[in-house]
PDB file of C-alpha atoms and ligand atoms in Angstrom:
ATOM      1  CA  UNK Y   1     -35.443  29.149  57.628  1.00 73.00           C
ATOM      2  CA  UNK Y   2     -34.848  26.121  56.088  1.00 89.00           C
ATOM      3  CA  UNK Y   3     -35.484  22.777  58.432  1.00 91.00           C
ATOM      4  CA  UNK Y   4     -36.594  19.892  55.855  1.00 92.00           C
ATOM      5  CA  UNK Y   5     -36.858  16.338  55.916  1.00 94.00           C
ATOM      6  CA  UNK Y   6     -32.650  15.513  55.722  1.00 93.00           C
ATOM      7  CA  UNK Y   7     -32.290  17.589  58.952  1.00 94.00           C
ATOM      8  CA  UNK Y   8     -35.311  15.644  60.978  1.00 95.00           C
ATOM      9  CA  UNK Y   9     -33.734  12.260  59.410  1.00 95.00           C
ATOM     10  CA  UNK Y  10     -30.242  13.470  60.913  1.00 95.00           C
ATOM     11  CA  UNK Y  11     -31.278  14.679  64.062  1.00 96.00           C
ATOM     12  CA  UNK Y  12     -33.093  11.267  64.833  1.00 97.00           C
ATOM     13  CA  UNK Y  13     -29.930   9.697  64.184  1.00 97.00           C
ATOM     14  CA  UNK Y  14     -28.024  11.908  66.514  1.00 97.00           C
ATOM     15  CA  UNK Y  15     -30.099  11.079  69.381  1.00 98.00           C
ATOM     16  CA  UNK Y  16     -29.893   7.558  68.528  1.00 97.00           C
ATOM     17  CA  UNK Y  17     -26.174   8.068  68.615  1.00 97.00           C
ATOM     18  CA  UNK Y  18     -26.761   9.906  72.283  1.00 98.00           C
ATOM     19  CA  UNK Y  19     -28.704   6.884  73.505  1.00 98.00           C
ATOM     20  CA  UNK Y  20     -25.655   4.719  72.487  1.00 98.00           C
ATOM     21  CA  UNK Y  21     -23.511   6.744  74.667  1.00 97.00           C
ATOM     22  CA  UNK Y  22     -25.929   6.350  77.477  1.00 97.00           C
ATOM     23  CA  UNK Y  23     -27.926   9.386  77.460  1.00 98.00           C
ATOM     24  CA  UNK Y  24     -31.239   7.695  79.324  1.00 97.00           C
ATOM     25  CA  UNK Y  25     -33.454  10.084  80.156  1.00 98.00           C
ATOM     26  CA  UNK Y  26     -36.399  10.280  76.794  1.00 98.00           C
ATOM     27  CA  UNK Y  27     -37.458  13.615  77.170  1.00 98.00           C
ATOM     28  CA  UNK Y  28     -33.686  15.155  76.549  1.00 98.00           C
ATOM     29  CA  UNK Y  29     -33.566  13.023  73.411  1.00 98.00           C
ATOM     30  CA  UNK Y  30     -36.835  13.925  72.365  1.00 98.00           C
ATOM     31  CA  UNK Y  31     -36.064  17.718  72.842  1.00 98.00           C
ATOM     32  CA  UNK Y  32     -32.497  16.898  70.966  1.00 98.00           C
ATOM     33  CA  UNK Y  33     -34.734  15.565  68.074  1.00 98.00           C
ATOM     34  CA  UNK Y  34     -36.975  18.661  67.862  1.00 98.00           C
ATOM     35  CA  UNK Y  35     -34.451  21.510  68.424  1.00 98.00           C
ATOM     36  CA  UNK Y  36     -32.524  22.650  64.535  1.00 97.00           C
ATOM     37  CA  UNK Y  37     -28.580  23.011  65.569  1.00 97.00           C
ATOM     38  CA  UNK Y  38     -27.967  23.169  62.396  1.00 95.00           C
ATOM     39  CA  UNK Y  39     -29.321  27.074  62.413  1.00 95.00           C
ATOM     40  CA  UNK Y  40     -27.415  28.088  65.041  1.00 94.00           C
ATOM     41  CA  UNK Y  41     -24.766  27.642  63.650  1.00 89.00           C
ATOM     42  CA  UNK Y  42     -22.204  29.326  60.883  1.00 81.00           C
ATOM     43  CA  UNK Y  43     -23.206  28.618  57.258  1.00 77.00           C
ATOM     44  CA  UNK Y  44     -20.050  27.147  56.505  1.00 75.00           C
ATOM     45  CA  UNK Y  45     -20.509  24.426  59.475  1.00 79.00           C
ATOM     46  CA  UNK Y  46     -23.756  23.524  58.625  1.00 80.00           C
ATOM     47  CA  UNK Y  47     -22.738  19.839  57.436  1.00 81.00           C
ATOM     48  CA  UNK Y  48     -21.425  19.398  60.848  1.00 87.00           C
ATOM     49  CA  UNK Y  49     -24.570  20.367  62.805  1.00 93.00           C
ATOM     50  CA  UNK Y  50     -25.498  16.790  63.485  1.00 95.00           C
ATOM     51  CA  UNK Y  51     -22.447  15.254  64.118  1.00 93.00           C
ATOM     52  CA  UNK Y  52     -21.576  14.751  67.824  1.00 95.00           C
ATOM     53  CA  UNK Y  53     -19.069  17.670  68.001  1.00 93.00           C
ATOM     54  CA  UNK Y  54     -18.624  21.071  69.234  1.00 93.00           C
ATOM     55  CA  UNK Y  55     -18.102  24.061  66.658  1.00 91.00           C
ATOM     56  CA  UNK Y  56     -16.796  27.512  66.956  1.00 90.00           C
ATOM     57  CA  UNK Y  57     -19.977  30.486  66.724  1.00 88.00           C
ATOM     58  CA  UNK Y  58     -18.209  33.440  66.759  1.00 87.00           C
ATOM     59  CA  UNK Y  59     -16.190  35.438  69.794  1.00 87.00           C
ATOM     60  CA  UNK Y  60     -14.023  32.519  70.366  1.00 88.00           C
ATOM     61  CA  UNK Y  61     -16.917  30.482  71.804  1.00 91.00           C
ATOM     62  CA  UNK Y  62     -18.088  27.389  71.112  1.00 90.00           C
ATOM     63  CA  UNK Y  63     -21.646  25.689  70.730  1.00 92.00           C
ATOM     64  CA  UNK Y  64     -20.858  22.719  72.970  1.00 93.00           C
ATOM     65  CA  UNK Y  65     -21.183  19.114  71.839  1.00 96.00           C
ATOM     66  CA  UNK Y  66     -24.336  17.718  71.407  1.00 98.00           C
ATOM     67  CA  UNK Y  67     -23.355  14.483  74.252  1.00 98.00           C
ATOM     68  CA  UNK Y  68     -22.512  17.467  76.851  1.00 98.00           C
ATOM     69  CA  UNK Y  69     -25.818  18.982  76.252  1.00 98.00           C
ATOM     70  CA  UNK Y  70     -27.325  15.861  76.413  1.00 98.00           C
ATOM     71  CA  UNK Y  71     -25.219  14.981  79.650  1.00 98.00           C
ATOM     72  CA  UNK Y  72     -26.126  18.156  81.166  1.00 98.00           C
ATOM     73  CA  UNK Y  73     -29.854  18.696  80.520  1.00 98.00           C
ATOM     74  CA  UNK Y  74     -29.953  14.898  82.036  1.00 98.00           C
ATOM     75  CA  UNK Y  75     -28.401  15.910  85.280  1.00 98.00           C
ATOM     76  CA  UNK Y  76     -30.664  19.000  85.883  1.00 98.00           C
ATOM     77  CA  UNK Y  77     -33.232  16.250  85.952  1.00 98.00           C
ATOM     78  CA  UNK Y  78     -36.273  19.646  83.923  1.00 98.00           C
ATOM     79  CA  UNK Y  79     -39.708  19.339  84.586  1.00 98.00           C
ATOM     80  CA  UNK Y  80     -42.204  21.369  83.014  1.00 98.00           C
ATOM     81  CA  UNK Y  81     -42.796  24.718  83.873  1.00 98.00           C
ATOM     82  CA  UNK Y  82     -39.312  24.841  85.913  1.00 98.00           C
ATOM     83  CA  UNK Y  83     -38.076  28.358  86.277  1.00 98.00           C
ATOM     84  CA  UNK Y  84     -33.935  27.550  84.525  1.00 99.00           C
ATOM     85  CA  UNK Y  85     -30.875  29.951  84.796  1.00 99.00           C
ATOM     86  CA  UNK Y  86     -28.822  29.880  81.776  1.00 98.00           C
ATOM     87  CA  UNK Y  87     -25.462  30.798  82.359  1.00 98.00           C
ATOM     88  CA  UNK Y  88     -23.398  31.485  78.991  1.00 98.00           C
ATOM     89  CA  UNK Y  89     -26.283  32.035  76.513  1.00 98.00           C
ATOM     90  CA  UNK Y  90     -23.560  31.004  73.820  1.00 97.00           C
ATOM     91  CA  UNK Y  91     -25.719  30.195  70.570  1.00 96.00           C
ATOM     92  CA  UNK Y  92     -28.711  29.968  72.203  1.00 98.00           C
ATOM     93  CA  UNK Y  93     -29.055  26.179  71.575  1.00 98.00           C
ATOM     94  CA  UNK Y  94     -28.686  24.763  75.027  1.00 98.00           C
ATOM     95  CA  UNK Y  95     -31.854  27.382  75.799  1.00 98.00           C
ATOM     96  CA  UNK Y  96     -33.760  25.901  72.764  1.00 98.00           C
ATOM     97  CA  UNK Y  97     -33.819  22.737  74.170  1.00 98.00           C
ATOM     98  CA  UNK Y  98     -34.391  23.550  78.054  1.00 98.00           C
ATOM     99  CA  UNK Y  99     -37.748  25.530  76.282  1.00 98.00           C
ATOM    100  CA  UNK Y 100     -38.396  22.616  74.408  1.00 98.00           C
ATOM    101  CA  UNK Y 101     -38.896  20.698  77.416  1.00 98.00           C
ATOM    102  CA  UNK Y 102     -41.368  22.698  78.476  1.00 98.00           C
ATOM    103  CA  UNK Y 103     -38.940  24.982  81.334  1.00 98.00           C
ATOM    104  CA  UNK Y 104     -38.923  29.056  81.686  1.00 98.00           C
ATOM    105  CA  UNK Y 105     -36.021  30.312  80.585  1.00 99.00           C
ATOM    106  CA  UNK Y 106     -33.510  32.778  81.790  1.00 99.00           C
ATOM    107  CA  UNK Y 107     -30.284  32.748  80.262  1.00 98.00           C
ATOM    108  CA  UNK Y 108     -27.836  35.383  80.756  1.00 98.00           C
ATOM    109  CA  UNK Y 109     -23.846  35.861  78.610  1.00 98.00           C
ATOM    110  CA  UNK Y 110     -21.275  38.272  79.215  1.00 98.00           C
ATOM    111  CA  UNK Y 111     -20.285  38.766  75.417  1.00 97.00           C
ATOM    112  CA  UNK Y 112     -22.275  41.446  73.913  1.00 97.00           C
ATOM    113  CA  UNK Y 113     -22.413  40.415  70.074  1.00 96.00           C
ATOM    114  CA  UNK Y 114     -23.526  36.787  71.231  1.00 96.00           C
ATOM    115  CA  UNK Y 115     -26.484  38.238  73.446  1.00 98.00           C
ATOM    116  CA  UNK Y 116     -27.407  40.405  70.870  1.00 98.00           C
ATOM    117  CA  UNK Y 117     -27.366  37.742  68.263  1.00 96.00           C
ATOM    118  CA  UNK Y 118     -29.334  34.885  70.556  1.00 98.00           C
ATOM    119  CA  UNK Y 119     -31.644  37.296  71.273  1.00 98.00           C
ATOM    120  CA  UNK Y 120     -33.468  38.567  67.961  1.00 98.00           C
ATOM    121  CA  UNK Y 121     -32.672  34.744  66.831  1.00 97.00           C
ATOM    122  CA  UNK Y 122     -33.846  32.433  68.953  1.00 98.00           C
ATOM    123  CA  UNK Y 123     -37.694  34.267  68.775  1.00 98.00           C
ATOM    124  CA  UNK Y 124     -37.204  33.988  64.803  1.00 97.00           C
ATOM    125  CA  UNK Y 125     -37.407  30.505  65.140  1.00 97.00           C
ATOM    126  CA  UNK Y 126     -40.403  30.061  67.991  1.00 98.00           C
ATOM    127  CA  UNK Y 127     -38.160  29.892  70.998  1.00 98.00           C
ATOM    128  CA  UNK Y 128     -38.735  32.597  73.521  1.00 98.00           C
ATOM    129  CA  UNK Y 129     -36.421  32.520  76.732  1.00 98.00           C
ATOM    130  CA  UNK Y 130     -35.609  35.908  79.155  1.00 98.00           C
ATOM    131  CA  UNK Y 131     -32.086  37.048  77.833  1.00 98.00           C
ATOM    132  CA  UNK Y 132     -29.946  39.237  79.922  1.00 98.00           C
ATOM    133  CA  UNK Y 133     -26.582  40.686  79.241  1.00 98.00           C
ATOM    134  CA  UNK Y 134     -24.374  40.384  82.130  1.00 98.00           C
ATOM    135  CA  UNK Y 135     -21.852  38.652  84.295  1.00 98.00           C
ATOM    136  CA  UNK Y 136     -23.785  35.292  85.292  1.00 98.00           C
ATOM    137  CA  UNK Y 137     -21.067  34.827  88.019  1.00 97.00           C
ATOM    138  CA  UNK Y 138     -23.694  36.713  90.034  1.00 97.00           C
ATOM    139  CA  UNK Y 139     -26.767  35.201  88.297  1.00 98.00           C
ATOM    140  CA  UNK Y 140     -29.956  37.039  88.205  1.00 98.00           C
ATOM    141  CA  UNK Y 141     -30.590  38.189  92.068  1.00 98.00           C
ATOM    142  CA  UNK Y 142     -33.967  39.854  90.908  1.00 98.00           C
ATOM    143  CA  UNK Y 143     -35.419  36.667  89.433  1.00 98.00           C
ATOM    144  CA  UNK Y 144     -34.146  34.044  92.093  1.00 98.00           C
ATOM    145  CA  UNK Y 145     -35.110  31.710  93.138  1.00 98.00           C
ATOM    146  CA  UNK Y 146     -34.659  29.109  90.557  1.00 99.00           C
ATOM    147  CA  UNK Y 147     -35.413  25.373  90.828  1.00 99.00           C
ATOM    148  CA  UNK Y 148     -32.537  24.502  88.462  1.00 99.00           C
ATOM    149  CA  UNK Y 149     -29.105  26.654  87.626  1.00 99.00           C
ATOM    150  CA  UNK Y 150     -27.035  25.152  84.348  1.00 99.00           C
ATOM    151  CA  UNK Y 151     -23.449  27.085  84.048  1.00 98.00           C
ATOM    152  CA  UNK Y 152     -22.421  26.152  80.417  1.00 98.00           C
ATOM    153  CA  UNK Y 153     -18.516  27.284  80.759  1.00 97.00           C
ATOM    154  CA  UNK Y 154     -15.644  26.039  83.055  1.00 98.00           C
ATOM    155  CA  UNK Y 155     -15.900  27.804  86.375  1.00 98.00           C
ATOM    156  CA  UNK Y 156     -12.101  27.172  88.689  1.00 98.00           C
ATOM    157  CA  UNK Y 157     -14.803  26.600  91.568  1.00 98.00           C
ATOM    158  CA  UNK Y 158     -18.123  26.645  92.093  1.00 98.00           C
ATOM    159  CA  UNK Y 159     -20.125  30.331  91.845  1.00 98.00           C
ATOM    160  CA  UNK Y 160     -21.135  31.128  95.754  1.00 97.00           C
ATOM    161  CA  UNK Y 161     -24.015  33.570  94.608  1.00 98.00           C
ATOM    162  CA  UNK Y 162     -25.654  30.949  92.180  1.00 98.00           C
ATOM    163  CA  UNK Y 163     -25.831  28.004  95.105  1.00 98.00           C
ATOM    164  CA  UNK Y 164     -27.591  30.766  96.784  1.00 98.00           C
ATOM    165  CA  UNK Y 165     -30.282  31.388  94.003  1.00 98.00           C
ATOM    166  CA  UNK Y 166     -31.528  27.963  94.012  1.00 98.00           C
ATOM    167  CA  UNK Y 167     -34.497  26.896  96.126  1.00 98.00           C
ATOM    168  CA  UNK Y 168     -34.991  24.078  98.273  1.00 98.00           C
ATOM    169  CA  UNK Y 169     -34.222  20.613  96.164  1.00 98.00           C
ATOM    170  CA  UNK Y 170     -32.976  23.272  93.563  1.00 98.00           C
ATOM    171  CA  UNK Y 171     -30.123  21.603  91.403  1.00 98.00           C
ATOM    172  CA  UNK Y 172     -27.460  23.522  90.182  1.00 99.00           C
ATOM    173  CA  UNK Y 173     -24.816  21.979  87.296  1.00 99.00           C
ATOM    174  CA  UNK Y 174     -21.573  23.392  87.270  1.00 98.00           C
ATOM    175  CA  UNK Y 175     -18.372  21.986  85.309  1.00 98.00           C
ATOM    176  CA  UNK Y 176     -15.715  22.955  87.543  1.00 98.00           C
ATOM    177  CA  UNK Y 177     -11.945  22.600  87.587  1.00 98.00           C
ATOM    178  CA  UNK Y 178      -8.877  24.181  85.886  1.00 98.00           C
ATOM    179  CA  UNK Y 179      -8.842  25.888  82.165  1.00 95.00           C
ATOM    180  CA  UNK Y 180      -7.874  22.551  80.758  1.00 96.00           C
ATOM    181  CA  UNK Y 181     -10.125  19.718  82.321  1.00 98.00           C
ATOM    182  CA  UNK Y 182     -13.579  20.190  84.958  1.00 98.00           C
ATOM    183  CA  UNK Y 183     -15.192  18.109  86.692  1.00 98.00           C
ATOM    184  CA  UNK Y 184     -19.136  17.780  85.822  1.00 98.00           C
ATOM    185  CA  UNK Y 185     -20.426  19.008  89.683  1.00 98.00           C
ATOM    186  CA  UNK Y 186     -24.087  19.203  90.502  1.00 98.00           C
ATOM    187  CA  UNK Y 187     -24.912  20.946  94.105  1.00 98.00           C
ATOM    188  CA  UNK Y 188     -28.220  20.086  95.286  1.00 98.00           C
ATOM    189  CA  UNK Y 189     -29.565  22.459  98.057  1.00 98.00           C
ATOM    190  CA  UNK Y 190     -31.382  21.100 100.395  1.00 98.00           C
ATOM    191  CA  UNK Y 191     -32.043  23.228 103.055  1.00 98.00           C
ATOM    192  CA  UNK Y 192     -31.157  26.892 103.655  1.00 97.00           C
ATOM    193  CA  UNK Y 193     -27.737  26.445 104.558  1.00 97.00           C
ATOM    194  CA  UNK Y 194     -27.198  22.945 103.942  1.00 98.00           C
ATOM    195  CA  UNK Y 195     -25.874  21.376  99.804  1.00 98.00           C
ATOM    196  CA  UNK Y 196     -25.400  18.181  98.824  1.00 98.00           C
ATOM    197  CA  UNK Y 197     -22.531  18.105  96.053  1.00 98.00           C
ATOM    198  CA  UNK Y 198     -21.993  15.199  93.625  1.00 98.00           C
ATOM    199  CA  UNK Y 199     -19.600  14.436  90.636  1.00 98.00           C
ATOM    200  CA  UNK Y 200     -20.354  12.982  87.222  1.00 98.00           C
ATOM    201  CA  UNK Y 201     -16.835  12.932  85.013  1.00 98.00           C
ATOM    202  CA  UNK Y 202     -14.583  15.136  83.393  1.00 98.00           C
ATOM    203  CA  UNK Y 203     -15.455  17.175  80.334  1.00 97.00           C
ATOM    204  CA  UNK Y 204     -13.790  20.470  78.575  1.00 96.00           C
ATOM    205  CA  UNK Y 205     -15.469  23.900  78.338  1.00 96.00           C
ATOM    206  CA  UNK Y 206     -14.388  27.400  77.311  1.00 95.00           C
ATOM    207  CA  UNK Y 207     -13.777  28.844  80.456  1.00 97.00           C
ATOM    208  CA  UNK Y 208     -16.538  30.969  82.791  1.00 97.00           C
ATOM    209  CA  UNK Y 209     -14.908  34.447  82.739  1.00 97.00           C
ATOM    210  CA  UNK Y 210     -16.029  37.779  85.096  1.00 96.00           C
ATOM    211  CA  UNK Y 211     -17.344  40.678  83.861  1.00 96.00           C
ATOM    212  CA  UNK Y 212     -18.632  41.555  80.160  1.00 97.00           C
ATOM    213  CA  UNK Y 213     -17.604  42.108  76.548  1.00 96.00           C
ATOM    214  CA  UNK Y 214     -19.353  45.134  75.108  1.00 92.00           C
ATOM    215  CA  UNK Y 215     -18.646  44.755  71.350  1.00 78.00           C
TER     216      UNK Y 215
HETATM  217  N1  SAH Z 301     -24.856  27.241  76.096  1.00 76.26           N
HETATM  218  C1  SAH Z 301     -24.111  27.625  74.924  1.00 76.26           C
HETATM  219  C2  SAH Z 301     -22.653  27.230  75.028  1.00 76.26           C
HETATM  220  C3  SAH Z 301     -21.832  28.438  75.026  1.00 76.26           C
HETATM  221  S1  SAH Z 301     -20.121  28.305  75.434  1.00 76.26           S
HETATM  222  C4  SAH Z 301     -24.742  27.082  73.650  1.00 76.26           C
HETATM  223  O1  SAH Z 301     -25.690  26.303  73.736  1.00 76.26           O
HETATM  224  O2  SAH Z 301     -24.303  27.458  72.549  1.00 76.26           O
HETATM  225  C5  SAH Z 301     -20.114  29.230  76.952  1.00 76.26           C
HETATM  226  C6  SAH Z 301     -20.595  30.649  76.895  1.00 76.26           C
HETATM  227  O3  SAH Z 301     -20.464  31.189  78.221  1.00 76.26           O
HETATM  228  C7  SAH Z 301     -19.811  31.599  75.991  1.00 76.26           C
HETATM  229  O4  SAH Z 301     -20.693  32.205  75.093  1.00 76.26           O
HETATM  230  C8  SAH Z 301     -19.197  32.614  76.958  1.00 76.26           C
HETATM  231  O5  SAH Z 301     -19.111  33.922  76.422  1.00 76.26           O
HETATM  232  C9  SAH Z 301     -20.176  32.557  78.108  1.00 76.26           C
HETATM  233  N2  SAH Z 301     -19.680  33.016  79.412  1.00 76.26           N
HETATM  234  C10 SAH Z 301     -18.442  32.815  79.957  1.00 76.26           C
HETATM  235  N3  SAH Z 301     -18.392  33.389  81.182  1.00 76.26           N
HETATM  236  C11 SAH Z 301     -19.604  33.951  81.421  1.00 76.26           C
HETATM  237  C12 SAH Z 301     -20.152  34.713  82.505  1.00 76.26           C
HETATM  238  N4  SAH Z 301     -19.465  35.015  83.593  1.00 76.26           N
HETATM  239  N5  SAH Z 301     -21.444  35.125  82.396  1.00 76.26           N
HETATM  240  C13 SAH Z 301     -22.185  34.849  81.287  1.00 76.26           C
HETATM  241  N6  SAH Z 301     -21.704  34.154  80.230  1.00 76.26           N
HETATM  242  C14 SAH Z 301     -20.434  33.713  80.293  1.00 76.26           C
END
């Protein structure tokens, strides 16, 4: 698959662009720089890849915008070797650059053709995360704990059974609100029973739905 010098050039000047719009943290732009949107995405879109914009990828989903990924992968704060929950595989993209960072990956979607498609894909091109189809409203019970939980869709309030997957000083990031606007939440646990919830702005996701898609 083709990933040439053009692509490189534009992908430095996307995270250029990211660091403009206050995306600090290096690592996250250094993982933007390495990571190829432009193949996970339709042919047709592929002059879009590296502008700062979401684009449809099939089953009325969307790879999200480069800034939220950015914004996101910031607030989950990744060290290497982190064990990550994916929820809402999508594309795959968001995984690509949690692996890139040096994380374990677990990502789990409730649309069978997307699974399918992340799955045989993402190894094609190096990137080798745990993929599960399923409803990550419940998250993975038989692989928690996790030290960090990204939800990559609009939940109407935060998933109970996720907060519960994270260890101790586990972070969890969760856009949560109504179908049209949600509010970027991270829920830090940290103790058994106790979480610590903070809020970082108001975004737009395709929204986290229960249950699965089997075609
Ligand atoms: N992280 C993706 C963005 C995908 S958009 C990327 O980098 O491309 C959100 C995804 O969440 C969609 O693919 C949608 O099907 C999926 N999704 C929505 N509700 C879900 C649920 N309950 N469990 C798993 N995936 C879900």
């Amino acid at each position: 698959m083709n990933d040439d010098l053009r692509h490189q050039g534009m992908r430095k000047k996307l995270a250029t662009g990211l660091k403009i719009k206050g995306i600090r943290n290096e690592k996250v732009l250094q993982a933007i720089e390495q990571v190829p949107r432009h193949l996970f995405m339709e042919s047709s879109f592929i002059n879009f890849a590296y502008k700062d914009q979401a684009f449809p990828i099939g089953a009325g989903q969307t790879i999200s915008q480069p800034y939220t990924v950015a914004f996101q992968t910031q607030l989950l704060q990744v060290s290497k070797n982190d064990k990550i929950l994916e929820v809402g595989t999508g594309s795959g993209y968001q995984a690509a650059v949690l692996l890139e960072m040096g994380a374990k990956v677990f990502t789990i979607e409730r649309q069978k053709e997307l699974y399918q498609k992340a799955q045989s894909f993402l190894p094609e091109i190096g990137y080798h995360p745990a993929c599960f189809f399923g409803d990550g409203y419940k998250g993975l019970p038989h692989f928690a704990p996790f030290d960090r939980i990204l939800v990559t869709a609009g939940a109407p309030s935060v998933p109970e059974d996720l907060k519960y997957q994270l260890k101790i000083d586990g972070r969890l990031v969760v856009p949560v609100g109504t179908e049209k606007r949600q509010e970027m939440t991270v829920i830090i646990r940290i103790s058994e029973n106790e979480f610590k919830t903070e809020k970082h702005g108001g975004f737009v996701f395709v929204p986290l739905l229960k249950g699965t898609v089997n075609s």
